[in-house]
Coordinates of C-alpha atoms in Angstrom, one line a residue:
M1 CA -99.7 -52.8 15.3
Q2 CA -99.2 -51.0 11.9
I3 CA -96.8 -52.7 9.8
V4 CA -93.9 -50.5 8.1
C5 CA -92.9 -51.5 4.4
S6 CA -89.5 -50.7 4.2
L7 CA -90.3 -51.3 0.5
L8 CA -92.5 -48.9 0.1
G9 CA -91.5 -46.8 2.5
G10 CA -95.2 -46.2 3.9
V11 CA -97.3 -48.1 6.2
C12 CA -100.4 -50.9 5.5
S13 CA -102.4 -53.1 7.6
P14 CA -100.9 -57.1 7.1
D15 CA -104.3 -57.6 4.8
E16 CA -103.7 -54.2 2.6
L17 CA -99.5 -55.7 2.1
R18 CA -101.1 -59.3 1.4
G19 CA -103.6 -57.8 -1.3
S20 CA -100.6 -54.8 -2.6
G21 CA -98.3 -57.3 -4.5
F22 CA -95.3 -56.7 -2.5
H23 CA -94.7 -59.8 -1.1
S24 CA -91.3 -59.6 -0.9
A25 CA -90.7 -56.7 1.6
F26 CA -88.7 -56.1 5.0
C27 CA -91.8 -55.2 7.7
V28 CA -91.4 -54.0 11.1
A29 CA -94.0 -52.9 14.0
L30 CA -94.6 -49.3 14.9
P31 CA -97.3 -48.2 17.2
L32 CA -99.7 -46.8 15.3
S33 CA -98.9 -43.1 16.5
A34 CA -96.1 -43.0 15.2
L35 CA -97.2 -43.5 11.5
P36 CA -99.3 -42.0 8.8
D37 CA -102.2 -44.6 7.1
C38 CA -101.7 -46.4 4.4
A39 CA -104.3 -44.2 2.1
D40 CA -101.9 -41.5 2.2
F41 CA -98.7 -43.6 1.7
R42 CA -100.4 -44.4 -2.0
A43 CA -101.4 -41.3 -3.1
R44 CA -98.0 -40.0 -1.9
N45 CA -97.0 -43.2 -4.5
C46 CA -98.9 -42.3 -7.3
S47 CA -97.9 -38.8 -7.0
Q48 CA -94.2 -39.6 -7.2
V49 CA -95.6 -41.2 -10.6
A50 CA -97.2 -38.1 -11.7
E51 CA -94.4 -36.1 -11.3
A52 CA -91.9 -39.4 -13.0
C53 CA -94.4 -39.3 -15.8
A54 CA -94.1 -34.8 -16.2
G55 CA -90.7 -35.4 -16.4
R56 CA -90.5 -38.1 -19.2
G57 CA -93.0 -35.2 -21.5
F58 CA -96.3 -37.0 -20.8
S59 CA -99.8 -35.0 -20.4
F60 CA -102.3 -37.0 -18.8
T61 CA -105.2 -35.8 -17.4
N62 CA -106.4 -38.5 -14.9
I63 CA -103.3 -40.0 -12.9
P64 CA -104.8 -42.0 -10.1
L65 CA -104.3 -40.2 -6.5
Q66 CA -103.7 -43.7 -5.0
E67 CA -103.2 -47.2 -6.5
I68 CA -106.4 -48.3 -7.8
P69 CA -107.5 -52.6 -9.3
G70 CA -105.7 -52.9 -12.5
P71 CA -107.5 -55.6 -14.8
H72 CA -107.7 -53.0 -17.5
L73 CA -103.7 -53.5 -18.5
R74 CA -102.6 -55.8 -21.0
V75 CA -98.9 -55.6 -20.3
C76 CA -98.2 -54.4 -16.9
P77 CA -99.1 -56.6 -13.8
Q78 CA -103.1 -56.3 -12.8
G79 CA -102.7 -55.9 -8.9
N80 CA -103.4 -52.6 -7.8
T81 CA -101.3 -49.9 -10.3
C82 CA -101.0 -46.4 -10.4
C83 CA -102.1 -46.7 -14.3
T84 CA -104.9 -46.4 -16.2
Q85 CA -105.4 -47.8 -19.8
E86 CA -104.2 -44.3 -21.4
M87 CA -101.5 -43.7 -19.5
E88 CA -100.5 -48.0 -20.4
D89 CA -101.4 -47.0 -24.2
A90 CA -99.1 -43.8 -24.0
F91 CA -96.1 -45.9 -22.7
G92 CA -96.3 -48.7 -25.7
Q93 CA -96.5 -45.9 -28.0
Q94 CA -93.6 -44.1 -26.2
S95 CA -91.9 -47.4 -26.1
K96 CA -91.4 -47.1 -30.4
L97 CA -89.9 -44.2 -29.9
D98 CA -87.8 -45.0 -27.6
F99 CA -86.8 -47.6 -29.3
D100 CA -86.0 -46.3 -32.5
H101 CA -83.9 -43.1 -30.3
L102 CA -82.4 -46.2 -28.5
L103 CA -80.9 -47.7 -31.4
E104 CA -80.8 -44.3 -33.8
E105 CA -78.3 -42.8 -30.8
T106 CA -76.2 -46.2 -30.1
T107 CA -75.5 -47.0 -33.9
E108 CA -75.1 -42.9 -33.9
T109 CA -71.0 -43.1 -34.2
L110 CA -70.8 -46.2 -36.4
R111 CA -72.6 -44.1 -39.1
T112 CA -71.2 -40.6 -38.1
T113 CA -67.8 -42.3 -38.6
F114 CA -68.5 -44.5 -41.8
V115 CA -69.7 -41.5 -43.3
S116 CA -66.9 -39.0 -42.6
R117 CA -64.2 -41.7 -43.7
H118 CA -65.5 -42.5 -47.1
E119 CA -66.3 -38.5 -47.3
R120 CA -62.8 -38.1 -47.0
F121 CA -61.0 -41.0 -49.0
D122 CA -63.2 -40.0 -51.9
E123 CA -62.4 -36.4 -51.4
F124 CA -58.5 -37.4 -51.5
F125 CA -58.9 -39.4 -54.0
L126 CA -60.2 -37.4 -56.7
E127 CA -58.3 -34.8 -55.7
L128 CA -55.4 -36.5 -56.3
L129 CA -56.6 -37.3 -59.9
E130 CA -57.4 -33.5 -60.1
N131 CA -53.8 -32.9 -59.2
T132 CA -51.9 -35.7 -61.0
E133 CA -54.1 -34.2 -64.2
R134 CA -53.0 -30.6 -64.0
S135 CA -48.9 -31.9 -62.9
L136 CA -48.9 -33.8 -66.2
H137 CA -50.3 -31.2 -68.1
E138 CA -48.0 -27.8 -66.3
M139 CA -45.0 -30.1 -66.3
F140 CA -45.5 -31.7 -70.5
Q141 CA -46.9 -28.4 -71.2
K142 CA -43.2 -27.0 -70.2
T143 CA -41.5 -30.0 -71.7
Y144 CA -43.1 -30.4 -74.8
G145 CA -44.8 -27.2 -75.5
K146 CA -47.2 -27.4 -79.0
P147 CA -46.7 -30.6 -79.8
Y148 CA -48.4 -32.1 -76.4
L149 CA -51.0 -28.8 -76.5
Q150 CA -52.0 -30.4 -79.5
N151 CA -52.2 -34.3 -79.4
A152 CA -53.5 -33.1 -75.0
E153 CA -56.6 -34.2 -75.5
V154 CA -55.5 -38.2 -75.4
F155 CA -54.1 -37.7 -71.5
V156 CA -57.3 -35.4 -70.5
N157 CA -58.9 -38.5 -72.0
L158 CA -57.0 -40.8 -69.9
F159 CA -57.5 -39.0 -67.1
A160 CA -61.6 -38.8 -67.8
E161 CA -62.1 -42.4 -68.4
L162 CA -59.3 -43.1 -64.7
K163 CA -61.9 -40.7 -62.8
R164 CA -65.4 -42.3 -64.6
Y165 CA -63.5 -46.0 -63.6
Y166 CA -63.6 -45.2 -60.2
T167 CA -66.5 -43.9 -59.6
G168 CA -68.8 -46.3 -60.6
G169 CA -68.1 -46.5 -64.4
N170 CA -67.9 -49.6 -66.8
V171 CA -64.8 -49.1 -67.6
N172 CA -62.2 -52.4 -68.2
L173 CA -59.3 -50.5 -66.9
E174 CA -56.6 -52.9 -69.3
E175 CA -58.5 -51.7 -72.3
M176 CA -58.4 -48.1 -72.1
L177 CA -54.7 -48.0 -70.4
N178 CA -54.2 -50.5 -74.1
D179 CA -56.1 -47.9 -75.9
F180 CA -54.1 -45.3 -74.8
W181 CA -51.2 -46.4 -75.3
S182 CA -52.0 -47.1 -78.9
Q183 CA -53.5 -43.2 -79.6
L184 CA -50.6 -42.2 -77.6
L185 CA -48.4 -44.3 -80.2
E186 CA -50.3 -43.2 -83.2
R187 CA -49.4 -39.7 -82.7
M188 CA -45.9 -40.0 -81.5
F189 CA -45.5 -41.6 -84.9
M190 CA -47.0 -38.8 -86.8
L191 CA -45.3 -36.2 -85.2
L192 CA -41.5 -38.5 -85.6
N193 CA -42.6 -39.5 -89.1
S194 CA -44.5 -35.9 -89.9
Q195 CA -42.6 -35.5 -93.8
Y196 CA -45.0 -38.9 -94.9
V197 CA -48.8 -38.6 -94.7
I198 CA -50.2 -41.2 -92.3
T199 CA -53.9 -42.7 -92.8
E200 CA -56.2 -43.8 -91.2
D201 CA -55.6 -47.3 -92.5
Y202 CA -51.7 -46.8 -91.9
L203 CA -52.3 -45.9 -88.2
E204 CA -54.0 -49.7 -87.5
C205 CA -51.9 -51.5 -89.2
I206 CA -49.0 -49.7 -86.5
I207 CA -51.0 -50.9 -84.2
K208 CA -51.2 -54.4 -84.6
Y209 CA -47.5 -54.3 -84.3
A210 CA -47.1 -52.7 -81.2
D211 CA -46.8 -55.7 -79.6
Q212 CA -44.0 -56.7 -81.2
L213 CA -42.1 -53.2 -82.1
K214 CA -43.1 -52.3 -78.0
P215 CA -42.4 -49.5 -79.2
F216 CA -42.1 -47.7 -75.4
G217 CA -40.3 -49.9 -73.6
D218 CA -41.7 -52.2 -70.3
V219 CA -43.4 -49.2 -69.6
P220 CA -46.6 -49.5 -70.6
K221 CA -46.8 -53.5 -69.4
K222 CA -46.1 -52.3 -65.5
L223 CA -47.9 -49.2 -65.4
K224 CA -50.8 -50.8 -66.2
V225 CA -50.5 -53.6 -63.4
Q226 CA -49.5 -50.7 -61.2
V227 CA -52.3 -48.4 -62.0
T228 CA -54.9 -51.7 -62.7
R229 CA -54.6 -53.0 -59.0
A230 CA -54.0 -49.6 -57.4
F231 CA -57.6 -48.6 -58.9
I232 CA -59.2 -51.1 -58.3
A233 CA -58.2 -51.6 -54.6
A234 CA -59.0 -47.5 -53.7
R235 CA -62.2 -48.2 -55.8
T236 CA -63.3 -50.9 -54.3
F237 CA -62.1 -49.6 -51.0
V238 CA -64.0 -46.8 -51.1
Q239 CA -66.8 -48.7 -52.8
G240 CA -66.9 -51.1 -49.2
L241 CA -66.9 -48.1 -47.1
Y242 CA -70.1 -47.2 -49.0
V243 CA -71.7 -50.3 -48.1
G244 CA -70.5 -49.9 -44.1
R245 CA -72.0 -46.4 -44.4
E246 CA -75.4 -47.7 -45.8
V247 CA -75.7 -50.9 -44.2
A248 CA -75.4 -48.8 -40.5
K249 CA -78.2 -46.4 -41.8
R250 CA -80.4 -49.1 -43.0
V251 CA -80.2 -51.2 -40.2
S252 CA -80.7 -48.5 -37.6
K253 CA -84.4 -47.4 -39.2
V254 CA -85.4 -50.9 -38.4
N255 CA -88.2 -51.1 -36.8
G256 CA -88.9 -53.2 -33.4
T257 CA -91.3 -56.1 -33.6
P258 CA -95.2 -55.8 -31.9
A259 CA -94.1 -58.1 -29.3
C260 CA -90.8 -56.5 -28.8
L261 CA -92.3 -53.0 -27.9
R262 CA -94.4 -54.7 -25.7
V263 CA -92.0 -56.4 -23.5
L264 CA -89.9 -52.9 -23.7
T265 CA -93.0 -51.1 -22.3
K266 CA -93.1 -53.2 -19.6
M267 CA -89.6 -53.3 -18.6
V268 CA -89.3 -50.0 -18.9
Y269 CA -92.5 -48.1 -17.7
C270 CA -94.4 -50.6 -15.7
P271 CA -92.2 -50.0 -12.8
F272 CA -94.9 -46.3 -13.0
C273 CA -97.6 -48.4 -12.6
Q274 CA -96.3 -50.3 -9.4
G275 CA -95.4 -47.1 -7.9
M276 CA -92.0 -47.0 -8.3
P277 CA -90.8 -45.0 -11.6
A278 CA -86.8 -44.5 -10.3
V279 CA -86.5 -48.3 -10.0
K280 CA -84.6 -49.2 -13.4
P281 CA -85.0 -52.8 -14.7
C282 CA -81.7 -55.3 -13.8
K283 CA -79.4 -55.5 -16.0
N284 CA -79.9 -59.3 -17.0
Y285 CA -83.3 -58.6 -17.7
C286 CA -82.9 -56.1 -20.1
L287 CA -80.2 -58.1 -22.0
N288 CA -82.8 -60.8 -22.5
V289 CA -85.3 -58.1 -24.1
M290 CA -82.4 -56.4 -25.8
K291 CA -81.3 -59.9 -27.9
G292 CA -84.8 -60.4 -28.3
C293 CA -86.0 -57.5 -30.0
L294 CA -82.5 -57.3 -31.9
A295 CA -81.9 -60.8 -32.5
N296 CA -81.7 -59.9 -36.2
Q297 CA -79.5 -57.6 -35.8
A298 CA -76.9 -60.0 -34.6
D299 CA -77.5 -62.3 -37.3
L300 CA -75.7 -59.5 -38.6
N301 CA -72.4 -60.0 -37.1
P302 CA -71.0 -62.8 -39.0
E303 CA -70.9 -61.0 -42.4
W304 CA -70.4 -57.9 -40.7
N305 CA -66.8 -59.6 -39.2
Q306 CA -65.9 -60.7 -42.1
Y307 CA -67.0 -57.4 -44.5
I308 CA -64.3 -55.6 -41.8
D309 CA -61.5 -58.4 -42.6
A310 CA -62.0 -58.0 -46.0
M311 CA -61.4 -54.3 -45.6
L312 CA -58.7 -54.7 -42.8
L313 CA -56.7 -56.6 -46.2
V314 CA -57.4 -54.2 -49.0
A315 CA -56.3 -51.3 -46.8
Q316 CA -52.6 -53.4 -46.4
R317 CA -52.8 -52.8 -50.2
L318 CA -53.5 -49.8 -50.1
E319 CA -50.3 -49.2 -47.4
G320 CA -48.4 -51.1 -49.4
P321 CA -48.0 -51.9 -52.9
F322 CA -51.3 -51.0 -54.4
N323 CA -50.9 -47.4 -53.0
I324 CA -52.7 -45.3 -55.5
E325 CA -50.6 -42.2 -54.5
S326 CA -47.4 -44.0 -55.2
V327 CA -48.6 -44.6 -58.5
M328 CA -50.4 -42.0 -59.2
G329 CA -47.5 -39.4 -58.2
P330 CA -45.3 -40.1 -60.4
I331 CA -47.0 -41.1 -63.8
D332 CA -46.1 -38.0 -65.4
V333 CA -42.2 -39.3 -65.6
K334 CA -43.3 -42.4 -66.0
I335 CA -45.3 -42.1 -69.3
S336 CA -42.7 -39.1 -70.6
E337 CA -39.9 -42.3 -69.7
A338 CA -42.0 -43.9 -72.4
I339 CA -41.4 -41.1 -74.9
M340 CA -38.4 -41.0 -74.6
I341 CA -37.5 -44.6 -75.2
L342 CA -39.8 -44.1 -78.6
Q343 CA -37.8 -40.7 -79.5
D344 CA -34.0 -43.1 -78.9
N345 CA -35.3 -45.9 -81.0
S346 CA -37.3 -44.2 -83.2
A347 CA -35.4 -44.2 -86.2
E348 CA -35.4 -48.3 -85.8
V349 CA -39.4 -48.3 -85.2
S350 CA -40.0 -46.8 -88.2
F351 CA -37.9 -48.9 -90.4
R352 CA -39.9 -51.7 -89.0
V353 CA -43.2 -50.2 -89.7
F354 CA -41.7 -49.1 -92.9
Q355 CA -40.9 -53.1 -93.8
G356 CA -45.1 -53.9 -92.2
C357 CA -46.8 -51.5 -93.1
G358 CA -44.6 -49.8 -96.4
Q359 CA -43.4 -46.8 -97.3
P360 CA -45.9 -44.0 -96.6
K361 CA -45.9 -41.1 -98.9
P362 CA -43.7 -38.3 -98.7
A363 CA -46.5 -35.1 -97.2
G364 CA -44.6 -32.8 -99.5
S365 CA -42.2 -29.5 -98.4
T366 CA -44.6 -27.7 -95.9
R367 CA -43.6 -31.1 -93.5
S368 CA -40.1 -31.7 -92.3
A369 CA -39.4 -33.6 -89.6
R370 CA -36.8 -31.2 -88.4
G371 CA -36.3 -30.2 -85.0
V372 CA -38.8 -32.8 -84.1
S373 CA -36.7 -35.3 -82.1
N374 CA -35.3 -31.8 -80.2
V375 CA -39.1 -31.4 -78.7
Y376 CA -38.4 -34.6 -76.7
S377 CA -34.8 -34.0 -75.5
S378 CA -36.1 -33.0 -71.9
R379 CA -36.1 -35.0 -69.3
F380 CA -38.2 -34.6 -66.2
R381 CA -36.1 -35.3 -63.1
P382 CA -36.4 -38.0 -60.3
Y383 CA -39.8 -37.9 -58.5
S384 CA -39.0 -37.6 -55.0
P385 CA -40.9 -40.2 -52.3
E386 CA -41.2 -37.1 -50.0
E387 CA -42.8 -35.4 -52.2
R388 CA -45.9 -36.9 -51.9
P389 CA -48.6 -35.1 -51.7
T390 CA -50.8 -33.9 -48.8
T391 CA -53.8 -32.4 -51.0
A392 CA -57.0 -30.6 -49.0
A393 CA -58.6 -33.5 -47.4
G394 CA -55.9 -33.3 -45.0
T395 CA -53.8 -36.1 -45.1
S396 CA -52.0 -38.3 -46.9
L397 CA -53.1 -42.1 -48.2
D398 CA -50.7 -43.7 -45.3
R399 CA -52.2 -41.4 -43.1
L400 CA -56.1 -41.6 -44.2
V401 CA -55.6 -45.4 -44.7
I402 CA -54.3 -45.6 -40.8
D403 CA -56.8 -43.9 -39.5
I404 CA -59.3 -46.0 -41.0
K405 CA -57.7 -49.6 -40.3
E406 CA -58.0 -48.3 -36.7
Q407 CA -61.8 -47.0 -37.0
L408 CA -62.8 -50.3 -38.3
K409 CA -61.1 -52.4 -35.9
L410 CA -63.2 -50.5 -33.4
F411 CA -66.2 -52.1 -34.7
K412 CA -65.7 -55.9 -35.2
N413 CA -68.8 -57.6 -33.4
F414 CA -71.0 -54.6 -33.2
W415 CA -74.1 -55.7 -33.9
S416 CA -73.8 -58.6 -31.7
N417 CA -72.6 -56.5 -28.8
L418 CA -75.5 -54.2 -29.6
P419 CA -77.6 -55.2 -26.2
E420 CA -74.9 -54.8 -24.1
A421 CA -74.2 -51.8 -25.4
I422 CA -77.5 -50.5 -24.3
C423 CA -77.7 -51.9 -21.1
V424 CA -75.7 -50.2 -19.6
E425 CA -75.4 -49.1 -16.3
D426 CA -77.6 -45.6 -15.6
K427 CA -78.6 -45.3 -19.6
V428 CA -81.3 -47.9 -19.2
T429 CA -80.2 -50.5 -16.2
A430 CA -79.6 -50.4 -12.7
G431 CA -76.6 -51.7 -13.6
N432 CA -74.8 -53.7 -11.3
V433 CA -77.0 -52.4 -7.8
S434 CA -77.7 -54.7 -5.4
E435 CA -79.7 -57.6 -7.2
G436 CA -82.9 -57.1 -5.6
E437 CA -82.8 -53.2 -5.8
C438 CA -84.4 -53.6 -9.5
W439 CA -87.4 -54.5 -11.9
N440 CA -87.4 -57.5 -12.8
G441 CA -90.7 -57.4 -15.3
H442 CA -92.9 -58.0 -12.4
T443 CA -91.5 -56.2 -9.1
K444 CA -88.8 -54.5 -7.6
S445 CA -86.3 -57.9 -6.4
R446 CA -84.0 -60.0 -8.2
Y447 CA -83.5 -61.2 -11.5
F448 CA -83.7 -65.0 -11.9
P449 CA -83.3 -66.2 -15.6
E450 CA -79.9 -66.8 -17.9
V451 CA -79.1 -64.6 -20.1
V452 CA -80.0 -65.9 -24.0
K453 CA -77.3 -66.5 -26.5
D454 CA -77.1 -64.0 -30.1
G455 CA -78.8 -64.5 -33.1
L456 CA -82.4 -65.8 -33.9
T457 CA -82.3 -69.4 -34.1
S458 CA -80.9 -68.5 -29.6
Q459 CA -84.1 -66.5 -28.9
V460 CA -86.9 -69.5 -28.6
N461 CA -85.2 -69.7 -25.3
N462 CA -85.6 -66.4 -24.3
P463 CA -88.0 -66.3 -21.4
E464 CA -88.9 -62.6 -22.5
V465 CA -89.4 -61.6 -25.4
D466 CA -91.8 -63.6 -28.3
V467 CA -89.6 -63.8 -30.9
D468 CA -90.9 -65.6 -34.4
I469 CA -87.4 -67.5 -35.9
T470 CA -89.3 -68.9 -38.8
R471 CA -89.2 -65.2 -40.2
P472 CA -86.3 -63.7 -40.5
D473 CA -86.7 -59.3 -41.3
T474 CA -86.4 -58.8 -44.5
I475 CA -84.2 -55.3 -44.4
I476 CA -81.5 -57.4 -42.4
R477 CA -81.4 -59.6 -44.9
Q478 CA -81.2 -57.7 -47.6
Q479 CA -77.9 -56.0 -45.7
I480 CA -76.4 -59.6 -45.2
M481 CA -76.5 -59.8 -48.8
A482 CA -75.0 -56.7 -49.3
L483 CA -72.2 -57.1 -47.8
R484 CA -71.4 -60.7 -48.9
V485 CA -71.5 -59.3 -52.0
V486 CA -69.1 -56.4 -50.9
T487 CA -66.8 -58.6 -49.5
N488 CA -66.2 -60.9 -52.2
K489 CA -65.3 -57.6 -54.2
L490 CA -63.0 -56.9 -51.4
K491 CA -61.5 -60.0 -51.8
N492 CA -60.7 -59.8 -55.1
A493 CA -59.6 -56.8 -55.1
Y494 CA -56.7 -57.9 -52.4
N495 CA -56.2 -60.2 -54.9
G496 CA -55.7 -57.6 -57.4
N497 CA -59.0 -59.0 -59.4
D498 CA -61.8 -56.6 -60.3
I499 CA -65.7 -57.8 -60.2
T500 CA -68.2 -55.7 -62.6
F501 CA -69.2 -52.9 -60.5
Q502 CA -72.8 -53.5 -62.5
D503 CA -73.2 -57.1 -61.4
S504 CA -72.5 -56.2 -57.9
S505 CA -75.1 -53.1 -57.3
K506 CA -78.0 -56.0 -58.8
N507 CA -77.4 -57.2 -54.9
F508 CA -77.7 -53.5 -53.1
P509 CA -79.4 -51.1 -55.5
F510 CA -78.5 -48.4 -53.5
L511 CA -74.8 -48.1 -55.0
Q512 CA -76.9 -47.6 -58.6
K513 CA -76.1 -43.3 -57.4
K514 CA -72.6 -43.9 -57.7
Q515 CA -72.8 -45.4 -61.1
I516 CA -72.0 -43.7 -64.5
L517 CA -74.6 -45.3 -66.7
D518 CA -72.8 -44.5 -69.4
F519 CA -69.9 -47.5 -71.4
F520 CA -66.4 -46.5 -72.3
K521 CA -66.2 -46.0 -76.0
P522 CA -62.5 -45.7 -77.7
Q523 CA -62.2 -42.3 -78.8
K524 CA -61.5 -41.8 -82.6
R525 CA -58.2 -41.6 -84.3
L526 CA -57.6 -37.9 -86.0
S527 CA -55.1 -38.5 -88.5
N528 CA -54.2 -34.7 -89.2
F529 CA -53.1 -33.7 -86.2
C530 CA -49.6 -32.0 -86.6
S531 CA -49.2 -28.8 -88.2

């Protein structure tokens, strides 16, 4: 009589069975003449291994035709085996590629989402600035004509500085806007008093009285609040998207440790050596392996979640009072309104300036104020909210922000969920098949150890991976710091406060390519600009 092993699908003697390492097989007795011998069975198993290896792209020259003793193995069980040392070494090298591929594949959606949303928001914002500047230029040219064209550089500089701030320049928004209104007051005062010679010193005197005069009414104050908080929110939000993109990219490139790759080899390829290439790892076994391999990534999760929450807060601002589209869309109307206020009160403003700064010298017969006020008699039509532009980026800001919010919510707990995402049924593991039908690291049987918790410190109890909990991964720690910095910036932006961009770039230098390193310099005043 021989003994049939239902696990192996072949026949072997009781002595051979005891030496095979498959002690849990269910066996029945059958007549010897009805069955092939044990050597045929082992040859068939190793033949299946050869086919499986070829299917995985391996090209081994000496795959055993039948099981051989395995004392040469350093990772897989050392009983009878279908693997040579060359095969096990190749499996180890492939495990590194497999780990990199698994991490790359599992984080692909995260990375591509942040890349696409960052690009869309950035494109939308820059195009919004261009459209707003073009609209102002066209309307002011039509309404004010030559006086506007002679002083258009004031508005060109305004938009250039707004763009420079958004793209990372060291621009103080409040100072820049104050400077804009000061320059506009100088130009307007000269236009309204063109019968006088206005010197550089006289212009400086006018600016000293600007706060008392309030020549543009409350428009500068209101617009400064609106523009400042909207630009802070928009710039910090797009910077946040960029940080998320870079963190995802860098973390997805973190290499597995030697201990991780060794255990990954054992999990994925040791079934080949045991003549079971089709048997996949038990799910809980895979989870323990991946929780050990991805322990540092899991430690990123708390900071990542706080970052996501902060991004969602700023997104709320962008949908509401800090909506950059609703601020920039009618900015031409608001500036025109300020010009009208000055024109309506030009006599009083000039009188008070003359009192404080003295009467300027007459310019002579070549200059006249006649007709100047008529230049400003046209008023812009009201700006309708329904006309908020849809740019070539394909959506209005509201719809764009809603889309980004929905995506951000999907990525909470992303890093702690990585092991579960990798150890899904049919992808890596045997899934929810019978507990005895999966590879447990030693044989085809049930996996008994409990799944450990997430994070580096929890791996002290990991039964599969030897993790040095005293040596956190440097790259992961850098990303944690980057997330902390940008989360702080986002929380401040939510409250309408700005933090110096260059200070934050020291903490995550990969943002330096977004910086413009030149510093804001106030535009020089030009005294003779009116004909």
